[in-house]
């Protein structure tokens, strides 16, 4: 059974930082492209950042310069370092694992940026 378990969300003040983690189990991690998505209330889920199997990264414009995605294939884990957080970053953040034929989602972790 494939599981993606996110952690690291919480409440942070504007300008603060959080590091999200997503631990994968039940799959061979390295062939999967990994991504972080988010969904704010009343909005569609959107891609925040992704990392290919070779480690190439891609970011939404809103995340560039503030967020960093990284993956540790030895630990079957992908991370999202988020700095200079803004209230508009408030959302549920989801981990995604995607191959050519399969895709999996985590249950999400809430990030709230508020003073």
XYZ file of C-alpha atoms in Angstrom:
115
model
C 0.000 0.000 0.000
C 1.434 3.321 -1.098
C 1.454 6.079 1.489
C 2.628 9.663 1.316
C 2.688 11.263 4.737
C 3.203 15.003 5.008
C 4.403 16.770 8.128
C 5.761 20.130 9.197
C 2.754 22.364 8.661
C 1.471 24.784 11.247
C 0.892 28.399 12.148
C 3.643 30.884 11.356
C 3.866 34.660 11.305
C 4.392 36.542 8.044
C 8.055 36.486 7.129
C 8.616 33.209 8.925
C 9.732 29.826 7.651
C 8.484 26.270 7.626
C 9.902 23.046 6.306
C 7.455 20.472 5.018
C 8.388 16.822 4.702
C 6.725 14.036 2.771
C 7.729 10.483 3.569
C 6.821 7.880 0.972
C 6.352 4.189 1.582
C 5.093 1.253 -0.448
C 6.718 2.367 -3.674
C 10.111 2.548 -5.290
C 10.736 6.240 -4.719
C 13.445 7.222 -7.184
C 11.475 6.738 -10.462
C 8.746 9.116 -9.313
C 8.668 12.817 -9.969
C 7.711 14.472 -6.711
C 5.713 17.615 -6.258
C 4.140 19.899 -3.715
C 0.708 21.340 -4.415
C -1.499 23.581 -2.357
C -5.164 24.390 -2.141
C -6.556 27.453 -0.442
C -10.237 27.691 0.536
C -12.398 28.335 -2.506
C -9.496 27.895 -4.914
C -8.239 25.152 -7.158
C -5.294 23.014 -6.229
C -2.124 24.431 -7.742
C 1.424 23.251 -8.250
C 3.933 24.919 -5.953
C 7.132 23.056 -6.803
C 8.280 19.824 -8.385
C 11.440 17.764 -8.631
C 12.038 15.259 -11.400
C 13.717 11.907 -10.993
C 17.009 13.524 -11.980
C 16.508 16.330 -9.485
C 15.504 19.061 -11.910
C 13.220 21.500 -10.144
C 10.348 23.699 -11.209
C 8.523 26.389 -9.242
C 5.356 28.366 -9.493
C 6.052 32.051 -9.950
C 4.668 32.685 -6.470
C 7.235 30.321 -4.975
C 10.357 31.339 -6.877
C 13.057 32.795 -4.673
C 11.255 31.812 -1.459
C 10.631 28.066 -1.599
C 13.062 25.219 -2.237
C 12.106 21.653 -3.048
C 14.562 18.850 -2.462
C 14.425 15.088 -2.410
C 16.401 12.445 -0.570
C 16.021 9.199 -2.464
C 17.821 7.277 0.266
C 15.154 8.334 2.755
C 12.203 8.222 0.342
C 11.448 11.778 1.361
C 10.792 15.072 -0.364
C 11.019 18.419 1.382
C 9.703 21.899 0.820
C 11.604 24.677 2.561
C 9.420 27.764 2.674
C 10.909 31.116 3.624
C 9.521 34.638 3.721
C 6.025 33.277 4.102
C 3.075 35.485 3.257
C -0.582 35.301 4.300
C -1.443 34.299 0.739
C 0.627 31.143 1.220
C -2.049 29.897 3.612
C -3.386 26.612 2.253
C -3.405 22.878 2.645
C -0.186 21.565 1.131
C -0.231 18.190 -0.585
C 2.586 15.899 -1.602
C 2.342 14.185 -4.985
C 4.240 11.287 -6.510
C 3.899 10.889 -10.234
C 5.220 8.385 -12.750
C 4.186 7.885 -16.368
C 1.310 5.651 -15.320
C 0.611 6.212 -11.635
C 0.033 9.140 -9.333
C -0.384 9.276 -5.577
C -1.394 11.996 -3.130
C -0.787 12.568 0.535
C -3.497 13.631 2.952
C -2.250 17.201 3.183
C -0.846 19.423 5.895
C -2.248 22.822 6.845
C -0.037 25.881 6.590
C -1.422 29.078 8.068
C 0.463 32.346 7.791
C -1.009 34.934 10.115
C -0.003 37.446 12.737
